[in-house]
Amino acid sequence: MNIITRIIRIFVPSYNKKMINIVLFGPPGSGKGTQADLLVKEYNILHISTGDLFRYEMGNNTPLGLKAKEYMAKGELVPDSVTIGMLENKVNANPDAAGIIFDGFPRNIFQAQSLDTFLSKKDTMVTCLIALDVPEEELVKRLLNRGKSSGRADDNDETIIRNRIKVYNSETKPVFDHYAEKGKSALIHGVGSIEEIFTRIREAVAASH
Ligand code: AMP
């Protein structure tokens, strides 16, 4: 953190609350990664994808990567004990970020509560959760198509894809309600051109702060 940011944070307690922290939410294949790239350009904020962080660790054969691989290969969630620490390290490594897009995190209620506590200790919070709504058959089609070029084993097998969607419906979906209770969740129609969907997202983010 540079000295000016430090001084502002000491004298202007509300400074951190100006961070725009967006939870980009939705099932696998709903377009979170694509839309995150556009949000980064629009708001100049940091993009953290826990899936990308795990794939990076896997690519380097680290102990964390090897552990994650067991779960990712089956389309299941990596244990919270591993995931939350990894996410917090990434946030802590970027103290000057003007905001963060959380992509693929939080994926269950415990992760959401942990994120809320973690951010509140930094005098900031989740600004909004933007959920991309896409029908299941469209998701399967998109993921199988992505699998042809992504090299991701979990995009190549329909059984694994359907398990990821099942895990999303049972464990992850309740996170929408967790933030809806705070008036922070927005459901966005996730079918259309990339630009159309981004316009809907931009409007929802603008309405949230
Ligand atoms: P994604 O790239 O977001 O589709 O994530 C790919 C895989 O990484 C998931 O199917 C999970 O196995 C794992 N993963 C990513 N984010 C999380 C998370 N927040 N909690 C647990 N597992 C995760």
Coordinates of N, CA and C and ligand atoms in Angstrom, one line a residue:
M1 N 0.9 -1.2 0.0 CA 0.0 0.0 0.0 C 0.9 1.2 0.0
N2 N 0.6 2.2 -0.9 CA 1.5 3.4 -0.9 C 1.1 4.3 0.3
I3 N 2.0 5.3 0.5 CA 1.9 6.1 1.7 C 0.6 7.0 1.6
I4 N 0.3 7.5 0.4 CA -0.9 8.3 0.3 C -2.2 7.5 0.6
T5 N -2.3 6.3 0.1 CA -3.4 5.5 0.4 C -3.5 5.2 1.9
R6 N -2.3 5.0 2.6 CA -2.3 4.7 4.0 C -2.9 5.9 4.8
I7 N -2.4 7.1 4.4 CA -2.8 8.4 5.1 C -4.3 8.6 4.9
I8 N -4.8 8.4 3.6 CA -6.3 8.5 3.4 C -7.0 7.6 4.3
R9 N -6.5 6.3 4.3 CA -7.3 5.3 5.1 C -7.3 5.7 6.6
I10 N -6.3 6.3 7.1 CA -6.3 6.7 8.5 C -7.3 7.8 8.8
F11 N -7.3 8.8 7.9 CA -8.1 10.0 8.1 C -9.5 10.0 7.5
V12 N -9.7 9.1 6.6 CA -11.1 9.0 6.0 C -11.6 7.5 6.2
P13 N -12.2 7.2 7.3 CA -12.6 5.9 7.6 C -13.5 5.2 6.5
S14 N -14.3 6.1 5.8 CA -15.2 5.5 4.8 C -14.5 5.2 3.5
Y15 N -13.2 5.5 3.4 CA -12.5 5.3 2.1 C -12.6 3.9 1.6
N16 N -12.4 2.9 2.4 CA -12.5 1.5 1.9 C -13.8 1.1 1.4
K17 N -14.9 1.7 2.0 CA -16.2 1.4 1.6 C -16.5 1.7 0.1
K18 N -15.6 2.6 -0.4 CA -15.8 2.9 -1.8 C -15.3 1.9 -2.8
M19 N -14.7 0.8 -2.2 CA -14.3 -0.3 -3.1 C -15.5 -0.9 -3.7
I20 N -15.4 -1.3 -4.9 CA -16.6 -2.0 -5.6 C -16.2 -3.5 -5.6
N21 N -16.9 -4.2 -4.7 CA -16.6 -5.6 -4.6 C -17.8 -6.4 -5.2
I22 N -17.6 -7.0 -6.3 CA -18.7 -7.7 -7.0 C -18.5 -9.2 -7.0
V23 N -19.6 -9.9 -6.5 CA -19.6 -11.3 -6.6 C -20.2 -11.7 -7.9
L24 N -19.5 -12.2 -8.8 CA -20.0 -12.6 -10.1 C -20.4 -14.1 -10.0
F25 N -21.7 -14.3 -10.1 CA -22.3 -15.5 -9.7 C -23.0 -16.2 -10.8
G26 N -23.2 -17.5 -10.7 CA -23.9 -18.3 -11.7 C -23.3 -19.6 -11.9
P27 N -24.0 -20.6 -12.5 CA -23.5 -21.9 -12.7 C -22.4 -22.0 -13.6
P28 N -21.6 -23.1 -13.6 CA -20.6 -23.3 -14.6 C -21.1 -23.1 -16.0
G29 N -20.4 -22.3 -16.8 CA -20.8 -22.1 -18.2 C -21.7 -20.9 -18.4
S30 N -22.0 -20.2 -17.3 CA -22.9 -19.1 -17.4 C -22.3 -17.8 -18.0
G31 N -21.0 -17.8 -18.2 CA -20.3 -16.7 -18.8 C -19.6 -15.8 -17.8
K32 N -19.3 -16.2 -16.6 CA -18.7 -15.4 -15.6 C -17.3 -14.9 -16.0
G33 N -16.5 -15.8 -16.6 CA -15.2 -15.4 -16.9 C -15.2 -14.3 -18.0
T34 N -16.0 -14.5 -19.0 CA -16.1 -13.5 -20.2 C -16.6 -12.2 -19.6
Q35 N -17.6 -12.2 -18.8 CA -18.1 -10.9 -18.3 C -17.1 -10.2 -17.3
A36 N -16.4 -11.1 -16.6 CA -15.4 -10.5 -15.6 C -14.4 -9.7 -16.4
D37 N -13.9 -10.2 -17.5 CA -12.9 -9.4 -18.3 C -13.5 -8.0 -18.7
L38 N -14.8 -8.0 -19.0 CA -15.3 -6.7 -19.4 C -15.5 -5.8 -18.1
L39 N -15.8 -6.4 -17.0 CA -16.0 -5.6 -15.8 C -14.6 -5.0 -15.3
V40 N -13.5 -5.8 -15.5 CA -12.2 -5.3 -15.2 C -11.9 -4.1 -16.0
K41 N -12.2 -4.1 -17.2 CA -11.9 -2.9 -18.1 C -12.8 -1.7 -17.7
E42 N -14.0 -2.0 -17.3 CA -15.0 -0.9 -17.0 C -14.6 -0.2 -15.7
Y43 N -14.3 -1.0 -14.7 CA -14.1 -0.5 -13.3 C -12.7 -0.5 -12.8
N44 N -11.8 -1.1 -13.6 CA -10.4 -1.1 -13.3 C -10.2 -1.7 -11.9
I45 N -10.8 -2.9 -11.7 CA -10.7 -3.6 -10.5 C -10.1 -5.0 -10.7
L46 N -9.7 -5.6 -9.6 CA -9.0 -6.9 -9.6 C -10.0 -8.1 -9.8
H47 N -9.6 -9.0 -10.7 CA -10.4 -10.2 -10.9 C -9.8 -11.4 -10.2
I48 N -10.5 -12.0 -9.3 CA -10.0 -13.2 -8.7 C -11.0 -14.3 -9.0
S49 N -10.5 -15.3 -9.7 CA -11.2 -16.5 -10.0 C -10.6 -17.7 -9.3
T50 N -11.3 -18.3 -8.3 CA -10.7 -19.4 -7.5 C -10.5 -20.6 -8.4
G51 N -11.3 -20.8 -9.5 CA -11.0 -21.9 -10.4 C -9.7 -21.7 -11.1
D52 N -9.4 -20.4 -11.6 CA -8.1 -20.1 -12.2 C -7.0 -20.3 -11.2
L53 N -7.2 -19.9 -10.0 CA -6.1 -20.1 -9.0 C -5.8 -21.5 -8.8
F54 N -6.8 -22.3 -8.7 CA -6.6 -23.8 -8.6 C -5.9 -24.4 -9.8
R55 N -6.3 -23.9 -11.0 CA -5.7 -24.5 -12.2 C -4.2 -24.1 -12.3
Y56 N -3.9 -22.9 -11.8 CA -2.5 -22.4 -11.8 C -1.7 -23.3 -10.8
E57 N -2.2 -23.6 -9.7 CA -1.5 -24.5 -8.7 C -1.4 -25.9 -9.3
M58 N -2.4 -26.4 -9.9 CA -2.4 -27.7 -10.5 C -1.3 -27.8 -11.6
G59 N -1.2 -26.7 -12.4 CA -0.2 -26.6 -13.5 C 1.2 -26.7 -13.0
N60 N 1.3 -26.2 -11.7 CA 2.7 -26.2 -11.1 C 2.9 -27.4 -10.2
N61 N 1.9 -28.3 -10.2 CA 2.0 -29.5 -9.3 C 2.3 -29.2 -7.8
T62 N 1.8 -28.1 -7.3 CA 2.0 -27.8 -5.9 C 1.2 -28.7 -5.0
P63 N 1.5 -28.8 -3.8 CA 0.6 -29.6 -2.9 C -0.8 -29.2 -2.9
L64 N -1.1 -27.8 -2.9 CA -2.4 -27.3 -3.0 C -3.1 -27.7 -4.3
G65 N -2.3 -27.7 -5.4 CA -2.9 -28.0 -6.7 C -3.2 -29.5 -6.8
L66 N -2.4 -30.4 -6.2 CA -2.6 -31.8 -6.2 C -3.9 -32.1 -5.4
K67 N -4.0 -31.4 -4.3 CA -5.2 -31.6 -3.4 C -6.5 -31.2 -4.2
A68 N -6.4 -30.0 -4.8 CA -7.6 -29.5 -5.6 C -8.0 -30.4 -6.7
K69 N -7.0 -31.0 -7.4 CA -7.2 -31.8 -8.5 C -8.2 -33.0 -8.2
E70 N -8.0 -33.6 -7.0 CA -8.9 -34.7 -6.7 C -10.4 -34.3 -6.7
Y71 N -10.7 -33.1 -6.3 CA -12.1 -32.7 -6.3 C -12.5 -32.1 -7.6
M72 N -11.7 -31.4 -8.3 CA -12.0 -30.8 -9.5 C -12.3 -31.8 -10.6
A73 N -11.6 -32.9 -10.5 CA -11.7 -34.0 -11.5 C -13.1 -34.6 -11.4
K74 N -13.7 -34.5 -10.2 CA -15.1 -35.1 -10.0 C -16.2 -34.1 -10.2
G75 N -15.8 -32.8 -10.3 CA -16.8 -31.7 -10.4 C -17.3 -31.4 -9.0
E76 N -16.5 -31.7 -7.9 CA -17.0 -31.4 -6.6 C -16.2 -30.1 -6.0
L77 N -16.7 -29.6 -5.0 CA -16.0 -28.4 -4.4 C -14.8 -28.8 -3.6
V78 N -13.7 -28.1 -3.8 CA -12.5 -28.2 -3.0 C -12.8 -27.8 -1.6
P79 N -12.3 -28.5 -0.6 CA -12.7 -28.2 0.8 C -12.4 -26.7 1.2
D80 N -13.3 -26.2 2.0 CA -13.3 -24.8 2.4 C -11.9 -24.5 3.1
S81 N -11.4 -25.4 3.8 CA -10.1 -25.2 4.5 C -9.0 -24.8 3.6
V82 N -9.1 -25.3 2.4 CA -8.0 -25.0 1.4 C -8.4 -23.7 0.6
T83 N -9.7 -23.6 0.2 CA -10.2 -22.6 -0.7 C -10.1 -21.2 0.0
I84 N -10.6 -21.1 1.2 CA -10.8 -19.8 1.8 C -9.4 -19.1 2.1
G85 N -8.4 -19.9 2.5 CA -7.1 -19.4 2.8 C -6.5 -18.9 1.5
M86 N -6.7 -19.7 0.4 CA -6.1 -19.3 -0.9 C -6.7 -17.9 -1.4
L87 N -8.0 -17.8 -1.2 CA -8.7 -16.6 -1.6 C -8.2 -15.4 -0.8
E88 N -8.1 -15.6 0.5 CA -7.7 -14.5 1.4 C -6.2 -14.1 1.1
N89 N -5.4 -15.0 0.8 CA -4.0 -14.7 0.4 C -3.9 -13.8 -0.8
K90 N -4.8 -14.1 -1.8 CA -4.8 -13.4 -3.0 C -5.3 -11.9 -2.8
V91 N -6.3 -11.8 -1.9 CA -6.8 -10.5 -1.6 C -5.7 -9.7 -0.9
N92 N -5.1 -10.3 0.1 CA -4.1 -9.7 0.9 C -2.9 -9.2 0.1
A93 N -2.6 -10.0 -1.0 CA -1.5 -9.6 -1.8 C -1.8 -8.4 -2.7
N94 N -3.0 -7.9 -2.7 CA -3.4 -6.8 -3.5 C -4.1 -5.7 -2.7
P95 N -3.3 -5.1 -1.7 CA -4.0 -4.1 -0.8 C -4.4 -2.9 -1.5
D96 N -3.9 -2.5 -2.7 CA -4.3 -1.3 -3.3 C -5.4 -1.4 -4.3
A97 N -6.0 -2.6 -4.4 CA -7.1 -2.8 -5.4 C -8.2 -1.9 -5.1
A98 N -8.8 -1.3 -6.2 CA -9.9 -0.3 -6.0 C -11.2 -1.1 -5.8
G99 N -11.1 -2.4 -6.0 CA -12.3 -3.3 -5.8 C -11.9 -4.6 -6.4
I100 N -12.8 -5.6 -6.2 CA -12.5 -6.9 -6.6 C -13.8 -7.6 -7.2
I101 N -13.5 -8.4 -8.3 CA -14.6 -9.2 -8.8 C -14.3 -10.6 -8.3
F102 N -15.2 -11.2 -7.5 CA -15.0 -12.5 -7.0 C -15.8 -13.4 -8.0
D103 N -15.0 -14.3 -8.7 CA -15.6 -15.1 -9.7 C -15.4 -16.6 -9.2
G104 N -16.5 -17.2 -9.0 CA -16.4 -18.6 -8.5 C -16.2 -18.7 -7.0
F105 N -16.4 -17.6 -6.3 CA -16.3 -17.6 -4.8 C -17.2 -16.5 -4.4
P106 N -18.0 -16.6 -3.3 CA -18.2 -17.8 -2.5 C -19.1 -18.9 -3.2
R107 N -18.9 -20.1 -2.9 CA -19.6 -21.2 -3.5 C -20.5 -22.0 -2.5
N108 N -20.5 -21.6 -1.3 CA -21.4 -22.1 -0.3 C -21.6 -21.1 0.8
I109 N -22.5 -21.4 1.7 CA -22.9 -20.3 2.7 C -21.7 -20.1 3.6
F110 N -20.9 -21.1 4.0 CA -19.8 -20.9 4.9 C -18.8 -20.0 4.2
Q111 N -18.5 -20.2 2.9 CA -17.6 -19.3 2.2 C -18.1 -17.9 2.2
A112 N -19.4 -17.7 2.1 CA -20.0 -16.4 2.0 C -19.8 -15.7 3.4
Q113 N -20.1 -16.4 4.5 CA -19.9 -15.8 5.8 C -18.5 -15.5 6.1
S114 N -17.6 -16.4 5.6 CA -16.2 -16.1 5.8 C -15.7 -14.9 5.1
L115 N -16.3 -14.7 3.8 CA -15.9 -13.6 3.0 C -16.4 -12.3 3.7
D116 N -17.6 -12.3 4.2 CA -18.2 -11.1 4.9 C -17.3 -10.7 6.1
T117 N -16.9 -11.7 6.9 CA -16.1 -11.4 8.1 C -14.8 -10.8 7.6
F118 N -14.2 -11.5 6.6 CA -12.9 -11.1 6.1 C -12.9 -9.7 5.6
L119 N -13.9 -9.3 4.8 CA -14.0 -8.0 4.2 C -14.3 -7.0 5.3
S120 N -15.1 -7.3 6.3 CA -15.5 -6.3 7.3 C -14.3 -6.0 8.1
K121 N -13.4 -6.9 8.3 CA -12.1 -6.6 9.0 C -11.3 -5.6 8.3
K122 N -11.5 -5.5 6.9 CA -10.8 -4.6 6.1 C -11.6 -3.3 5.9
D123 N -12.7 -3.2 6.7 CA -13.6 -2.0 6.6 C -14.2 -1.9 5.2
T124 N -14.5 -3.0 4.6 CA -15.2 -3.0 3.3 C -16.2 -4.1 3.3
M125 N -16.9 -4.3 2.2 CA -18.0 -5.4 2.1 C -18.3 -5.7 0.7
V126 N -19.1 -6.7 0.5 CA -19.6 -7.1 -0.8 C -20.6 -6.0 -1.3
T127 N -20.3 -5.4 -2.4 CA -21.2 -4.3 -2.9 C -22.5 -4.9 -3.5
C128 N -22.3 -6.0 -4.3 CA -23.5 -6.6 -5.0 C -23.1 -8.0 -5.5
L129 N -24.1 -8.8 -5.6 CA -23.9 -10.1 -6.2 C -24.7 -10.1 -7.5
I130 N -24.0 -10.4 -8.6 CA -24.7 -10.4 -9.9 C -24.7 -11.9 -10.4
A131 N -26.0 -12.4 -10.5 CA -26.1 -13.8 -10.9 C -26.6 -13.9 -12.3
L132 N -25.9 -14.7 -13.1 CA -26.2 -15.0 -14.5 C -27.1 -16.2 -14.6
D133 N -28.3 -16.0 -15.1 CA -29.3 -17.0 -15.2 C -29.3 -17.6 -16.6
V134 N -28.9 -18.9 -16.7 CA -28.8 -19.6 -18.0 C -29.5 -21.0 -17.9
P135 N -30.3 -21.4 -18.8 CA -31.0 -22.7 -18.7 C -29.9 -23.9 -18.7
E136 N -30.2 -25.0 -18.0 CA -29.2 -26.1 -17.8 C -28.8 -26.6 -19.2
E137 N -29.7 -26.8 -20.1 CA -29.3 -27.5 -21.4 C -28.3 -26.5 -22.2
E138 N -28.5 -25.3 -22.0 CA -27.6 -24.3 -22.7 C -26.2 -24.3 -22.0
L139 N -26.2 -24.5 -20.7 CA -24.9 -24.6 -20.0 C -24.1 -25.8 -20.4
V140 N -24.8 -26.9 -20.5 CA -24.1 -28.2 -20.9 C -23.6 -28.0 -22.3
K141 N -24.4 -27.4 -23.2 CA -23.9 -27.2 -24.6 C -22.7 -26.3 -24.6
R142 N -22.8 -25.2 -23.9 CA -21.6 -24.3 -23.9 C -20.4 -24.9 -23.3
L143 N -20.5 -25.7 -22.2 CA -19.3 -26.3 -21.6 C -18.7 -27.3 -22.5
L144 N -19.5 -28.2 -23.1 CA -19.0 -29.2 -24.0 C -18.2 -28.5 -25.2
N145 N -18.8 -27.4 -25.6 CA -18.1 -26.7 -26.7 C -16.8 -26.0 -26.2
R146 N -16.8 -25.5 -25.0 CA -15.6 -24.9 -24.5 C -14.5 -26.0 -24.3
G147 N -15.0 -27.2 -23.9 CA -14.1 -28.3 -23.6 C -13.2 -28.6 -24.8
K148 N -13.8 -28.3 -26.0 CA -13.0 -28.7 -27.3 C -11.7 -27.9 -27.4
S149 N -11.7 -26.7 -26.8 CA -10.5 -25.8 -26.9 C -9.9 -25.5 -25.5
S150 N -10.6 -25.6 -24.4 CA -10.0 -25.2 -23.2 C -9.0 -26.1 -22.6
G151 N -9.1 -27.4 -23.0 CA -8.1 -28.3 -22.4 C -8.5 -28.7 -21.0
R152 N -9.7 -28.2 -20.5 CA -10.1 -28.5 -19.1 C -10.8 -29.9 -19.1
A153 N -10.3 -30.8 -18.3 CA -10.8 -32.2 -18.2 C -12.3 -32.1 -17.8
D154 N -12.6 -31.1 -16.9 CA -13.9 -31.1 -16.3 C -15.0 -30.5 -17.3
D155 N -14.5 -30.0 -18.5 CA -15.4 -29.5 -19.5 C -15.6 -30.5 -20.6
N156 N -15.0 -31.7 -20.5 CA -15.0 -32.6 -21.6 C -16.0 -33.8 -21.3
D157 N -16.4 -33.9 -20.1 CA -17.2 -35.1 -19.8 C -18.6 -34.6 -19.3
E158 N -19.6 -35.1 -20.0 CA -21.0 -34.6 -19.6 C -21.4 -35.0 -18.2
T159 N -20.9 -36.2 -17.7 CA -21.3 -36.6 -16.4 C -20.7 -35.6 -15.3
I160 N -19.4 -35.2 -15.6 CA -18.8 -34.3 -14.6 C -19.5 -32.9 -14.7
I161 N -19.8 -32.5 -15.9 CA -20.5 -31.2 -16.1 C -21.8 -31.2 -15.4
R162 N -22.6 -32.3 -15.5 CA -23.9 -32.3 -14.8 C -23.7 -32.4 -13.3
N163 N -22.6 -33.0 -12.8 CA -22.4 -33.0 -11.4 C -22.0 -31.6 -10.9
R164 N -21.3 -30.9 -11.7 CA -20.9 -29.5 -11.3 C -22.2 -28.6 -11.2
I165 N -23.1 -28.8 -12.1 CA -24.4 -28.1 -12.1 C -25.2 -28.5 -10.9
K166 N -25.2 -29.8 -10.6 CA -25.9 -30.3 -9.4 C -25.4 -29.7 -8.1
V167 N -24.0 -29.7 -8.0 CA -23.4 -29.1 -6.8 C -23.7 -27.6 -6.7
Y168 N -23.8 -26.9 -7.9 CA -24.2 -25.5 -7.9 C -25.6 -25.4 -7.3
N169 N -26.5 -26.2 -7.8 CA -27.9 -26.0 -7.3 C -28.1 -26.3 -5.8
S170 N -27.3 -27.3 -5.3 CA -27.5 -27.7 -3.9 C -26.7 -26.9 -3.0
E171 N -25.4 -26.6 -3.3 CA -24.5 -25.9 -2.3 C -24.4 -24.4 -2.6
T172 N -24.3 -24.0 -3.9 CA -23.9 -22.7 -4.2 C -25.1 -21.7 -4.3
K173 N -26.2 -22.2 -4.8 CA -27.4 -21.3 -5.0 C -27.9 -20.6 -3.8
P174 N -27.8 -21.2 -2.6 CA -28.2 -20.5 -1.4 C -27.4 -19.2 -1.1
V175 N -26.3 -19.1 -1.7 CA -25.5 -17.8 -1.5 C -26.2 -16.6 -2.1
F176 N -27.0 -16.9 -3.2 CA -27.8 -15.8 -3.8 C -28.8 -15.2 -2.7
D177 N -29.4 -16.1 -2.0 CA -30.4 -15.7 -0.9 C -29.7 -15.0 0.2
H178 N -28.5 -15.5 0.5 CA -27.7 -14.8 1.6 C -27.5 -13.3 1.3
Y179 N -27.2 -13.0 0.1 CA -27.0 -11.6 -0.2 C -28.3 -10.9 -0.6
A180 N -29.3 -11.7 -1.1 CA -30.6 -11.1 -1.4 C -31.2 -10.5 -0.1
E181 N -31.0 -11.2 1.0 CA -31.5 -10.8 2.3 C -31.0 -9.4 2.7
K182 N -29.8 -9.1 2.2 CA -29.2 -7.8 2.5 C -29.5 -6.8 1.3
G183 N -30.4 -7.2 0.4 CA -30.7 -6.3 -0.7 C -29.6 -6.2 -1.7
K184 N -28.7 -7.2 -1.8 CA -27.6 -7.0 -2.7 C -27.6 -7.9 -3.9
S185 N -28.5 -8.8 -4.1 CA -28.5 -9.7 -5.2 C -29.3 -9.3 -6.4
A186 N -28.8 -9.5 -7.6 CA -29.5 -9.2 -8.8 C -29.4 -10.4 -9.7
L187 N -30.5 -10.8 -10.3 CA -30.6 -11.9 -11.2 C -30.6 -11.3 -12.7
I188 N -29.7 -11.7 -13.5 CA -29.5 -11.2 -14.8 C -29.8 -12.3 -15.8
H189 N -30.5 -12.0 -16.9 CA -30.8 -12.9 -17.9 C -29.4 -13.1 -18.7
G190 N -28.9 -14.4 -18.6 CA -27.6 -14.6 -19.1 C -27.5 -15.2 -20.5
V191 N -28.6 -15.0 -21.3 CA -28.5 -15.5 -22.7 C -28.7 -14.3 -23.6
G192 N -27.9 -14.2 -24.6 CA -27.9 -13.0 -25.5 C -26.4 -12.8 -25.9
S193 N -26.2 -11.7 -26.6 CA -24.8 -11.4 -27.0 C -24.0 -11.0 -25.8
I194 N -22.7 -11.1 -25.9 CA -21.8 -10.7 -24.7 C -22.1 -9.3 -24.4
E195 N -22.3 -8.4 -25.4 CA -22.5 -7.0 -25.1 C -23.8 -6.7 -24.4
E196 N -24.9 -7.4 -24.9 CA -26.2 -7.3 -24.3 C -26.1 -7.7 -22.8
I197 N -25.5 -8.8 -22.5 CA -25.4 -9.3 -21.1 C -24.6 -8.3 -20.3
F198 N -23.5 -7.8 -20.9 CA -22.7 -6.8 -20.1 C -23.5 -5.6 -19.8
T199 N -24.3 -5.1 -20.7 CA -25.1 -3.9 -20.5 C -26.1 -4.1 -19.3
R200 N -26.7 -5.3 -19.2 CA -27.5 -5.7 -18.1 C -26.7 -5.7 -16.8
I201 N -25.5 -6.2 -16.8 CA -24.7 -6.3 -15.6 C -24.3 -4.9 -15.2
R202 N -23.9 -4.1 -16.1 CA -23.5 -2.7 -15.8 C -24.6 -1.9 -15.1
E203 N -25.8 -2.1 -15.6 CA -27.0 -1.4 -15.0 C -27.2 -1.9 -13.6
A204 N -27.1 -3.2 -13.4 CA -27.3 -3.8 -12.0 C -26.2 -3.3 -11.1
V205 N -25.0 -3.2 -11.5 CA -23.9 -2.8 -10.7 C -24.1 -1.3 -10.3
A206 N -24.5 -0.5 -11.3 CA -24.7 0.9 -11.1 C -25.9 1.2 -10.1
A207 N -26.9 0.3 -10.1 CA -28.0 0.5 -9.2 C -27.7 0.1 -7.8
S208 N -26.6 -0.6 -7.6 CA -26.3 -1.2 -6.3 C -25.4 -0.3 -5.4
H209 N -24.9 0.8 -5.9 CA -24.1 1.6 -5.0 C -24.2 3.1 -5.3
Ligands
AMP1 P1 -14.6 -22.9 -12.1 O1 -13.4 -22.5 -12.9 O2 -15.1 -21.7 -11.3 O3 -15.7 -23.6 -12.9 O4 -14.1 -23.9 -11.0 C1 -13.6 -25.2 -11.4 C2 -13.5 -26.1 -10.2 O5 -12.6 -25.6 -9.2 C3 -14.8 -26.4 -9.4 O6 -15.6 -27.4 -10.1 C4 -14.3 -26.7 -8.1 O7 -13.9 -28.1 -8.0 C5 -13.1 -25.8 -7.9 N1 -13.5 -24.5 -7.2 C6 -13.4 -23.3 -7.8 N2 -13.8 -22.4 -6.9 C7 -14.2 -23.0 -5.8 C8 -14.7 -22.6 -4.5 N3 -15.0 -21.3 -4.3 N4 -14.9 -23.6 -3.6 C9 -14.6 -24.9 -3.8 N5 -14.2 -25.3 -5.0 C10 -13.9 -24.4 -6.0

